[in-house]
Tab-separated table of C-alpha atoms in Angstrom:
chain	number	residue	atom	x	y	z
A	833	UNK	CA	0.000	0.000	0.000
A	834	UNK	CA	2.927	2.516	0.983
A	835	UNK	CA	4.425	1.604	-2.095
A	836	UNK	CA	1.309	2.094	-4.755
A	837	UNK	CA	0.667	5.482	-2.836
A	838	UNK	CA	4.762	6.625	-2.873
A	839	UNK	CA	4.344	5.455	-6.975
A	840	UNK	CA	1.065	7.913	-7.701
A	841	UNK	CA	3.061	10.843	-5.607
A	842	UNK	CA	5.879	10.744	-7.737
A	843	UNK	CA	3.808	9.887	-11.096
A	844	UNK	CA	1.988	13.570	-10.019
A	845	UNK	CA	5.139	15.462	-9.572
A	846	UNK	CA	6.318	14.167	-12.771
A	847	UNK	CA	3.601	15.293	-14.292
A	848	UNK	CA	3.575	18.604	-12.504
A	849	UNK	CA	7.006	18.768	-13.580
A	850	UNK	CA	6.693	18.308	-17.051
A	851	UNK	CA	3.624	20.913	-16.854
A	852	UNK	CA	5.989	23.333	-15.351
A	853	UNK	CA	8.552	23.165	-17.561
A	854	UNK	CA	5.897	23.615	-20.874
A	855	UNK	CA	4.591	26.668	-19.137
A	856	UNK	CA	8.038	28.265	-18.115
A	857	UNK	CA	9.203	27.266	-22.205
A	858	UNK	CA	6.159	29.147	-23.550
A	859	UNK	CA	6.625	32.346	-21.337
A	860	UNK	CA	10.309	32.482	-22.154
A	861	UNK	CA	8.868	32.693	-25.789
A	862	UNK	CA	6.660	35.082	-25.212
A	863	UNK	CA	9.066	36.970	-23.355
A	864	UNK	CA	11.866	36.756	-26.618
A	865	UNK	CA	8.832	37.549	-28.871
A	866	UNK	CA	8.089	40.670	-26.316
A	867	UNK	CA	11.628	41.820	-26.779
A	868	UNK	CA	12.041	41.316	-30.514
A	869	UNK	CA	9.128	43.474	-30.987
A	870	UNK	CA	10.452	46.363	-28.534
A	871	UNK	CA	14.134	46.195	-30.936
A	872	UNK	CA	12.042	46.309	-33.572
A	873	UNK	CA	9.928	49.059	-32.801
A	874	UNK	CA	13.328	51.219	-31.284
A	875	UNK	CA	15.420	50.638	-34.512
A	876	UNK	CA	12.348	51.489	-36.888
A	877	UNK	CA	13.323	53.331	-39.475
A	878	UNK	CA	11.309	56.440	-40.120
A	879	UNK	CA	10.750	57.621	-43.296
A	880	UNK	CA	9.191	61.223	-43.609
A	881	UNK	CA	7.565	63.055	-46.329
A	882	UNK	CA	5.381	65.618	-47.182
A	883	UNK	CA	1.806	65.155	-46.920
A	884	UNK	CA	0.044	67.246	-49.583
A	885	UNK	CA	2.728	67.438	-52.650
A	886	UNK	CA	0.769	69.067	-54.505
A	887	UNK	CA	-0.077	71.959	-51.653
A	888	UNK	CA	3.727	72.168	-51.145
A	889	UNK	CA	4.804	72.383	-54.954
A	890	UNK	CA	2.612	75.496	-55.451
A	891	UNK	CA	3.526	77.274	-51.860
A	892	UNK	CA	7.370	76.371	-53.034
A	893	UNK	CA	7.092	78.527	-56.424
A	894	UNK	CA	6.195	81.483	-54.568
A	895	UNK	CA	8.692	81.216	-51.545
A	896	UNK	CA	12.364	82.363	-51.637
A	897	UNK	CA	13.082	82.974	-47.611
A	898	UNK	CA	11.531	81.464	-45.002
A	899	UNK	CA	11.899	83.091	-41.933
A	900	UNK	CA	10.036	83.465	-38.303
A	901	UNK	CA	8.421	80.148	-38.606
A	902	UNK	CA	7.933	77.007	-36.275
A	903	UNK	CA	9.975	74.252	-35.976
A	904	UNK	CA	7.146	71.444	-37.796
A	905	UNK	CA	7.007	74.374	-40.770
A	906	UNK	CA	10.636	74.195	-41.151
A	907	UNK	CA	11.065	70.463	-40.905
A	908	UNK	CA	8.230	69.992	-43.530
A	909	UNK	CA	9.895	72.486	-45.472
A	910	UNK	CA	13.154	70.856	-45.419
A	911	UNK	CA	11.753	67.310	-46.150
A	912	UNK	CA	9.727	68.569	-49.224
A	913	UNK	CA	13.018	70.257	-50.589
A	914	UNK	CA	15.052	67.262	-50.535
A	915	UNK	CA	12.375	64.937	-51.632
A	916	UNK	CA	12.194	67.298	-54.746
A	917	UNK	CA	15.899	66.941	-55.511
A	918	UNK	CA	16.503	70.334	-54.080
A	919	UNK	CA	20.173	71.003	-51.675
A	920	UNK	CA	18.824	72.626	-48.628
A	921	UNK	CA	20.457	75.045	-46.029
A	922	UNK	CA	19.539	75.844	-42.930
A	923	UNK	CA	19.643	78.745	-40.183
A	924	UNK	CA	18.787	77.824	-36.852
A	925	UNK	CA	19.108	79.643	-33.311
A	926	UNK	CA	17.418	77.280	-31.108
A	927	UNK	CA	16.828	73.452	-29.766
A	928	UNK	CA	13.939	73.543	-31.424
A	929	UNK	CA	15.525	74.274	-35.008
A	930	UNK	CA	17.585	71.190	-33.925
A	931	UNK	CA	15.156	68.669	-36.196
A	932	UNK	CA	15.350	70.499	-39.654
A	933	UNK	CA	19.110	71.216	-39.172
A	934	UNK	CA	19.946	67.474	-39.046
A	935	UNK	CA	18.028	66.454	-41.487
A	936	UNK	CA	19.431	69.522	-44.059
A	937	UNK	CA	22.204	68.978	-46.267
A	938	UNK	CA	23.554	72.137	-45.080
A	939	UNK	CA	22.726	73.546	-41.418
A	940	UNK	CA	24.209	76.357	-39.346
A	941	UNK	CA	23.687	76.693	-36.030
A	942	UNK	CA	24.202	80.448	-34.653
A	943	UNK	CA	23.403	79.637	-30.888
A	944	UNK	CA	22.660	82.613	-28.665
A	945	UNK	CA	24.687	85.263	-31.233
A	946	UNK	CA	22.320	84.547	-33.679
A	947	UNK	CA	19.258	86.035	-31.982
């Protein structure tokens, strides 16, 4: 009797066991999936453009100087140049001019002197 019962013990713990280690394998996978998806969503490339080309093409005609403008007007502005083949330059005095002067082929920064 001692024996049979000492048997179905160690039967459950083996299958405890083996339970145990098929739910520990499938949350380290979902933990590796969970991680892939957070290096792939870092690393993500960003690709920006212009959103109405055709708005920007006729606004560009007419525009030789941009000046006293925010920080998203300058950026698109930028963008749509070099989309359009154009080499841009940029003047900036600020942090916030920080954006469009990276992404320019050309970009000054003037710092305090320049205000």
């Amino acid at each position: 009797m001692w024996l049979s019962y000492r048997r179905r013990f160690i039967l459950k713990i083996k299958k405890t066991s083996i339970i145990s280690i098929i739910i520990l394998i499938i949350i380290i996978i979902i933990i590796i999936i969970i991680i892939i998806l957070i290096i792939i969503i870092i690393f993500k490339i960003r690709v920006d453009t212009v959103a109405n080309g055709a708005a920007f093409d006729e606004i560009i005609n007419r525009l030789d100087v941009m000046s006293r403008s925010r920080p998203e007007d300058k950026y698109a502005m930028v963008v749509g140049l070099i989309e359009r083949g154009n080499v841009v330059a940029v003047t900036g005095d600020g942090t916030n001019d920080a954006p469009a002067l990276k992404k320019a082929d050309v970009g000054f920064a003037m710092g305090i002197a320049g205000t």
